[in-house]
mmCIF file of C-alpha atoms in Angstrom:
data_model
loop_
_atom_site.group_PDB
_atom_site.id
_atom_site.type_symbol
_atom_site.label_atom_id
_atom_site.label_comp_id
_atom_site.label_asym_id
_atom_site.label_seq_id
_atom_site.Cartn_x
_atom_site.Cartn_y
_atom_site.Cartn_z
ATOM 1 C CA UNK Z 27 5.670 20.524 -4.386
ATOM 2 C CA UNK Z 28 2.529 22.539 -3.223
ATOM 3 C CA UNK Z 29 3.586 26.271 -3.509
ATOM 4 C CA UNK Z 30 1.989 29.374 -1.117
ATOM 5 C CA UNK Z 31 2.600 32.559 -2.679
ATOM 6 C CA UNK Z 32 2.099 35.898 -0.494
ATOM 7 C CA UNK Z 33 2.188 39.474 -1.657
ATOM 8 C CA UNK Z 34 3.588 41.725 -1.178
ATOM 9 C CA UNK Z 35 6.682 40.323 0.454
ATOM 10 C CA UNK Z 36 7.729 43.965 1.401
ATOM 11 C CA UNK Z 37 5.511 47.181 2.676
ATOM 12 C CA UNK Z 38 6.157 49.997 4.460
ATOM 13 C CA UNK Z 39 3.260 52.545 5.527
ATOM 14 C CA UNK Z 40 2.048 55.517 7.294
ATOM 15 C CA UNK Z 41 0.352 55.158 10.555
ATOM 16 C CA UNK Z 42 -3.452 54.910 10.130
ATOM 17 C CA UNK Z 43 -3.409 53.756 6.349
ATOM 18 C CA UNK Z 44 -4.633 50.125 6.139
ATOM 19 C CA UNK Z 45 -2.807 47.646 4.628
ATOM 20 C CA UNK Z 46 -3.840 44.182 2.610
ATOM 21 C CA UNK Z 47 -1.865 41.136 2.398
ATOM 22 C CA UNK Z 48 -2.618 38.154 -0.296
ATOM 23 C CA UNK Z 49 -1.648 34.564 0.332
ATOM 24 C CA UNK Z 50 -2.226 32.292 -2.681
ATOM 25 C CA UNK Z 51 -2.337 28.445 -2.883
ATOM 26 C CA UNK Z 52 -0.454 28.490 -6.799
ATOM 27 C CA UNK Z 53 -1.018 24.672 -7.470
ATOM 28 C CA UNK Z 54 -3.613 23.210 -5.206
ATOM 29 C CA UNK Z 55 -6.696 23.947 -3.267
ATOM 30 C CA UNK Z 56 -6.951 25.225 -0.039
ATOM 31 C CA UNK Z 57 -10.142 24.828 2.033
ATOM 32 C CA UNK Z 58 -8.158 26.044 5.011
ATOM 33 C CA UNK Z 59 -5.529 28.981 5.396
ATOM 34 C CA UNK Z 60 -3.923 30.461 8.264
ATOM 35 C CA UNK Z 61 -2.679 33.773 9.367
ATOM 36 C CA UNK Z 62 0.405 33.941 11.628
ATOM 37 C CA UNK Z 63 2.374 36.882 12.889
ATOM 38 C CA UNK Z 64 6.088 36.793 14.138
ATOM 39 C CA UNK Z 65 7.994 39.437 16.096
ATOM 40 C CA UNK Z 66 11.782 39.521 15.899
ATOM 41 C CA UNK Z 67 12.943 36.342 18.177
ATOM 42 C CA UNK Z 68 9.387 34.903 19.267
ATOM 43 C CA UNK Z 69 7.220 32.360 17.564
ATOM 44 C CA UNK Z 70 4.976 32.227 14.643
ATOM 45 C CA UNK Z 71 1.603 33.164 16.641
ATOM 46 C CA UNK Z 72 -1.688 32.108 14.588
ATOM 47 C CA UNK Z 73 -3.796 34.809 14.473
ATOM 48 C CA UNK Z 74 -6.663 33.207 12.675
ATOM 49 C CA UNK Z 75 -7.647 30.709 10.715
ATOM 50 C CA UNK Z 76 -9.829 31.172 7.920
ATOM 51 C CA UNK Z 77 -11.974 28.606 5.498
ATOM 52 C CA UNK Z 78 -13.399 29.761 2.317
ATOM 53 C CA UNK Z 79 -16.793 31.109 2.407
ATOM 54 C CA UNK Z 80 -16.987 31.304 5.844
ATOM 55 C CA UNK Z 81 -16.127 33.837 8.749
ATOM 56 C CA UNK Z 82 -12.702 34.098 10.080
ATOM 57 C CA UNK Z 83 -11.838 32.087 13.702
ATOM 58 C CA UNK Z 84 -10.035 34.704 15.505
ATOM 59 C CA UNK Z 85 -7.213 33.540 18.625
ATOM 60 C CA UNK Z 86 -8.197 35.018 21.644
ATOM 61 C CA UNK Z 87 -6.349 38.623 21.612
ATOM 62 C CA UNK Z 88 -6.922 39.165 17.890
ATOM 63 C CA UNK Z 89 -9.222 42.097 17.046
ATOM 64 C CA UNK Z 90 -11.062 41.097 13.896
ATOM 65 C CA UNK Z 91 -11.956 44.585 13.225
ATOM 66 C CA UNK Z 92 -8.555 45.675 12.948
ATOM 67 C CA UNK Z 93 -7.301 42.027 10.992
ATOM 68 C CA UNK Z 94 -9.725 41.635 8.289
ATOM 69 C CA UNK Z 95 -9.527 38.279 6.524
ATOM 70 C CA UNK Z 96 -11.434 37.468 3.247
ATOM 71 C CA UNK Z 97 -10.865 33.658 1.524
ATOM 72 C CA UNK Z 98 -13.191 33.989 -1.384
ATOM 73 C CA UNK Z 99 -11.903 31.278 -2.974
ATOM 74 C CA UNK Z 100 -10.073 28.106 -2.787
ATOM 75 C CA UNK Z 101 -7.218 29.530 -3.611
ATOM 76 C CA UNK Z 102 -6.946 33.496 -2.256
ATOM 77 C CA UNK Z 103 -7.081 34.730 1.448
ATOM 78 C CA UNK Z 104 -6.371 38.055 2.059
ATOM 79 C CA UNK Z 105 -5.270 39.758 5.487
ATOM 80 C CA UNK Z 106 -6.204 43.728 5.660
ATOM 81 C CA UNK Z 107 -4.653 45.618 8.394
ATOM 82 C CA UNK Z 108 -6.849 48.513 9.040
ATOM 83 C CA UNK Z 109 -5.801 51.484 10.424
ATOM 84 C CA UNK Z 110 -1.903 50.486 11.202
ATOM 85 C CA UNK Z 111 -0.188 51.586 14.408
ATOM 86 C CA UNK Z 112 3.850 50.802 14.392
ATOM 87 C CA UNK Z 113 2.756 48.619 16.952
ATOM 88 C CA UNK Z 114 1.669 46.659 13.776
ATOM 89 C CA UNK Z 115 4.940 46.287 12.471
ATOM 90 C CA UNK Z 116 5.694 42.442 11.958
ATOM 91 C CA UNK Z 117 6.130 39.329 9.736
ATOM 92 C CA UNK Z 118 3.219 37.968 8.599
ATOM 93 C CA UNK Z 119 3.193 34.449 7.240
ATOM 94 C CA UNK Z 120 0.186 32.489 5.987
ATOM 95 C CA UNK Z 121 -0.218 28.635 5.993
ATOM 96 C CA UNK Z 122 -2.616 26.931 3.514
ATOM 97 C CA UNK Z 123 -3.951 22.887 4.030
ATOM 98 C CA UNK Z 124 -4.253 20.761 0.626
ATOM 99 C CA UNK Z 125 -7.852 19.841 0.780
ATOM 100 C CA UNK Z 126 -6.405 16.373 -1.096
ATOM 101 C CA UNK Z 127 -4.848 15.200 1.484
ATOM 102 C CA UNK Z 128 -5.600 14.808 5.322
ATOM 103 C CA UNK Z 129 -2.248 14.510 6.912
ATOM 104 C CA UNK Z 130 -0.912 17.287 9.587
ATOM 105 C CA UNK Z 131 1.692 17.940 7.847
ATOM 106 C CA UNK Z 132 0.496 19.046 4.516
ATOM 107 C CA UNK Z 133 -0.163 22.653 5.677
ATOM 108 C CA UNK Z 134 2.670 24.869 3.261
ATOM 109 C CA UNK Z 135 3.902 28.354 4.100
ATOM 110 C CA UNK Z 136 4.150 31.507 2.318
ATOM 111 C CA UNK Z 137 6.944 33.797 2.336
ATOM 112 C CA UNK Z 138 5.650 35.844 4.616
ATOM 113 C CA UNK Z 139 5.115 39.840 4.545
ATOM 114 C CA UNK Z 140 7.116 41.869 5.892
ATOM 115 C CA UNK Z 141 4.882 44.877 7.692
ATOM 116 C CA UNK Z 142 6.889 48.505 8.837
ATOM 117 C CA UNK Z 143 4.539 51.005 10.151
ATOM 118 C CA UNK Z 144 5.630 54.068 9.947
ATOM 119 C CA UNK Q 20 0.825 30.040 28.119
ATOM 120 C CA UNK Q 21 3.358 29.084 26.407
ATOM 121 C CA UNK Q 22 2.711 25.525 25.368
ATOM 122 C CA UNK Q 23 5.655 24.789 23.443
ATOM 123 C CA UNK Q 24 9.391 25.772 24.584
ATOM 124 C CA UNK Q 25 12.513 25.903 22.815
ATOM 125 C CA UNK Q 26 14.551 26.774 25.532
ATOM 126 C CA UNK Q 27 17.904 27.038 23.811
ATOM 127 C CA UNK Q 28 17.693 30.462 21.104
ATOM 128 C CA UNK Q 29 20.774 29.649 19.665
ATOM 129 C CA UNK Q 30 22.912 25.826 18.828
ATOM 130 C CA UNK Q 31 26.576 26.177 17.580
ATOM 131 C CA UNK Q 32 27.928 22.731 15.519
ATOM 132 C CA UNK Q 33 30.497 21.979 14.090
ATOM 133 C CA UNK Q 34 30.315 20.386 10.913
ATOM 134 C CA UNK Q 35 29.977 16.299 10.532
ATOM 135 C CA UNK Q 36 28.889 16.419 14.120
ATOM 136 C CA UNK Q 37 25.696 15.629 15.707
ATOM 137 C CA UNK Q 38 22.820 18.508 16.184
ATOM 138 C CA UNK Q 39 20.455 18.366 19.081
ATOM 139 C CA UNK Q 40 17.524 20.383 18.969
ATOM 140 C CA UNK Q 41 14.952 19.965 21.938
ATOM 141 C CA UNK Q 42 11.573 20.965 22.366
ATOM 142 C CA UNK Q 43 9.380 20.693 25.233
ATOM 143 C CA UNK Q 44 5.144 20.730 25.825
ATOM 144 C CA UNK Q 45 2.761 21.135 28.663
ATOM 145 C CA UNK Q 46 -0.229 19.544 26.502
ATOM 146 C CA UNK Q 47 -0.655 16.135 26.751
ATOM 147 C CA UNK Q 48 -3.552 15.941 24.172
ATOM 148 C CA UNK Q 49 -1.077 17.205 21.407
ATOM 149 C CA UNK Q 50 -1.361 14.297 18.644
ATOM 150 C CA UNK Q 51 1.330 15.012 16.381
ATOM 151 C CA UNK Q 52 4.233 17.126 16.325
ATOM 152 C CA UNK Q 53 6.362 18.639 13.320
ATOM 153 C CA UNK Q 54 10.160 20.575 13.259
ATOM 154 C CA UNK Q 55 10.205 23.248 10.563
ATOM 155 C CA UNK Q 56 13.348 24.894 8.912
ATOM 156 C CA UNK Q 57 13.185 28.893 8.481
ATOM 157 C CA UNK Q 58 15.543 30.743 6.922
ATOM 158 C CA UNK Q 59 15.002 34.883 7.171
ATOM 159 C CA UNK Q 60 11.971 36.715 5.506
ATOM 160 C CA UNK Q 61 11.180 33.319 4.618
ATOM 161 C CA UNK Q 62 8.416 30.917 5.292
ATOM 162 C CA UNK Q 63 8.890 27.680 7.395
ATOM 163 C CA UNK Q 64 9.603 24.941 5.083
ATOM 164 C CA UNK Q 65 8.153 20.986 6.726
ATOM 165 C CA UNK Q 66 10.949 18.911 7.791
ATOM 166 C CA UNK Q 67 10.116 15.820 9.878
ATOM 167 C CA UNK Q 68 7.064 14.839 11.841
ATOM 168 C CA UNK Q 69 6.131 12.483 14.456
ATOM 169 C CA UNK Q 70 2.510 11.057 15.631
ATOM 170 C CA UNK Q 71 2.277 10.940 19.431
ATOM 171 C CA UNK Q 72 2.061 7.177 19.079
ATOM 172 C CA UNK Q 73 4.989 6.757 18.252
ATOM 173 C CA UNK Q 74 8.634 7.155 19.634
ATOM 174 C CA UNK Q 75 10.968 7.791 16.676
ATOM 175 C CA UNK Q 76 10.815 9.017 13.100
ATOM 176 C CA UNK Q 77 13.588 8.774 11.060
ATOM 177 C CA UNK Q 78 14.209 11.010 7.262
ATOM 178 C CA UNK Q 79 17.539 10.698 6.457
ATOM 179 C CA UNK Q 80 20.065 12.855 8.246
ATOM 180 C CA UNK Q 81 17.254 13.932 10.748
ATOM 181 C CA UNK Q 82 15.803 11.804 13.729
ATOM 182 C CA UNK Q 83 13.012 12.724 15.863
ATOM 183 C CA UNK Q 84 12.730 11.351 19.024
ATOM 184 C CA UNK Q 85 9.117 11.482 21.463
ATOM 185 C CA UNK Q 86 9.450 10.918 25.391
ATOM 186 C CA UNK Q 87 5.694 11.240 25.929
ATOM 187 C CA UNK Q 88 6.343 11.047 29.344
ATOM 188 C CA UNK Q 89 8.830 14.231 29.836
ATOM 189 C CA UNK Q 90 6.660 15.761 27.342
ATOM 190 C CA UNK Q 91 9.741 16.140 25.471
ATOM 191 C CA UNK Q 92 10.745 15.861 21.722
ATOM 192 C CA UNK Q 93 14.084 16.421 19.950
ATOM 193 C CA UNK Q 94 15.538 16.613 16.518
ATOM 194 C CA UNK Q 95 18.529 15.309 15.822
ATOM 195 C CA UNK Q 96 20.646 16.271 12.755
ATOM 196 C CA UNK Q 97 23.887 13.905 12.002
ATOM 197 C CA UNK Q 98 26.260 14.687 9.914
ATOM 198 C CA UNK Q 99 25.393 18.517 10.307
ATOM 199 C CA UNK Q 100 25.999 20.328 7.234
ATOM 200 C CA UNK Q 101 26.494 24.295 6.696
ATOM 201 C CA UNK Q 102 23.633 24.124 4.442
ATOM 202 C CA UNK Q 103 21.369 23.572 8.035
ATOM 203 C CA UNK Q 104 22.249 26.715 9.284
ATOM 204 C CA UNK Q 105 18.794 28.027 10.180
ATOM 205 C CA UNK Q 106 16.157 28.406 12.579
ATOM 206 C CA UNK Q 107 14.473 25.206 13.544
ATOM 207 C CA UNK Q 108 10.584 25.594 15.084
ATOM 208 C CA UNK Q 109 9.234 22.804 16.373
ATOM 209 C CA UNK Q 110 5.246 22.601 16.362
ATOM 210 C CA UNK Q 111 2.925 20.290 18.000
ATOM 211 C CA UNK Q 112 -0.528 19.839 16.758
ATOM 212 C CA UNK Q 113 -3.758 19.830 18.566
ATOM 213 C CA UNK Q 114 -6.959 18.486 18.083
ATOM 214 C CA UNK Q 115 -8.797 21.630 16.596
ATOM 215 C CA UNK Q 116 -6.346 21.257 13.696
ATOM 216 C CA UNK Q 117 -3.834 23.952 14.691
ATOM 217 C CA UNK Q 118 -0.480 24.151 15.042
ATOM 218 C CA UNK Q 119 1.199 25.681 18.088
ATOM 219 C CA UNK Q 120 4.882 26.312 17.773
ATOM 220 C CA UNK Q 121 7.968 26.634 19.850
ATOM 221 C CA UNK Q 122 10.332 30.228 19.932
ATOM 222 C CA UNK Q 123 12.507 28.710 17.471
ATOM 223 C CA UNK Q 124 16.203 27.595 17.663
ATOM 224 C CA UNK Q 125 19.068 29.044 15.747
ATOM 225 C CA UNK Q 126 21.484 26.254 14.867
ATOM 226 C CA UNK Q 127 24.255 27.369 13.296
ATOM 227 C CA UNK Q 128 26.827 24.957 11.651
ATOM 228 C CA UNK Q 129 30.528 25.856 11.309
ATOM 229 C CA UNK Q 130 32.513 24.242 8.425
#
């Protein structure tokens, strides 16, 4: 099955560094990825939604100067955090779609990231 | 806004027995909606869809149901099994291609 790699799974940082998350697609290609965050008990919210070699869509309430997102390639997005606040502190999952195929349901999850702020 | 609502944050089962998980949603344009299984520091794994034209989906042990109407979906799990112990999201689609999900139930299945 189509795999989503993220890395790392795990980071834990001072306040103000900035931090950058990558989501691979390991065995297909992904035209489309996504960017969720999850806070203890709530719902995956999508942050953004990013195509390769294009800008970032942002969800209203996002700040794309603080969530950078990069997909320079068909298989790598990446999700920098810039100047963290624990305020930042979350899971952060990414989604990527199989170009191949056109369903709804062929959009596979990463691990996720695990984010402490410090 | 919240479009989708899991209003139940927790399900208790015991094993063999049936597991309803519900799911309601205020959009009516939604065209397809998806349940997804999450264990901890884990991504959600796809486990059933269903298109808003139809009613019922069927995979094996898990049913989804569509009351387009109520704006109401449910999954149904029978037998239950330990091994579902998890959190189940339900998502609906919508027609910019993203997927708006629920806060998630924890169904936990006792042997």
């Amino acid at each position: 099955g189509a795999v989503v790699s993220q890395h790392p799974s795990r980071v834990i940082c001072k306040s103000g560094t900035s931090v950058k998350i990558e989501c691979r697609s390991l065995d297909f290609q992904a035209t489309t990825m996504f960017w969720y965050r999850q806070f203890p008990k709530q719902s995956l919210m999508l942050m953004a939604t990013s195509n390769e070699g294009s800008k970032a869509t942002y969800e209203q309430g996002v700040e794309k100067d603080k969530f950078l997102i990069n997909h320079a390639s068909l298989t790598l997005s990446t999700l920098t955090v810039t100047s963290a606040h624990p305020e930042d502190s979350s899971f952060y999952i990414c989604s990527a779609r199989d170009r191949r195929k056109f369903s709804t349901d062929t959009q596979y999850f990463g691990p996720g990231t695990r984010l402490t702020v410090l | 806004d919240q479009q989708v609502k899991q209003n139940s944050p927790s399900l208790s089962v015991q094993e063999g027995r049936i597991s309803i998980l519900n799911c309601d949603y205020t959009n009516s344009m939604f065209d397809y909606f998806l349940w997804y299984k999450k264990y901890p520091a884990e991504g959600p794994t796809f486990l059933i869809s269903i298109s808003s034209i139809k009613d019922k989906n069927e995979d094996g042990r898990f049913t989804v149901f569509l009351n387009k109407s109520a704006k109401h979906l449910s999954l149904h799990i029978v037998p239950s099994q330990p091994g579902d112990s998890a959190v189940y999201f339900c998502a609906a689609h919508n027609q910019g291609g993203k997927l708006i999900f629920g806060q998630g139930t924890e169904l936990s299945v006792k042997p």
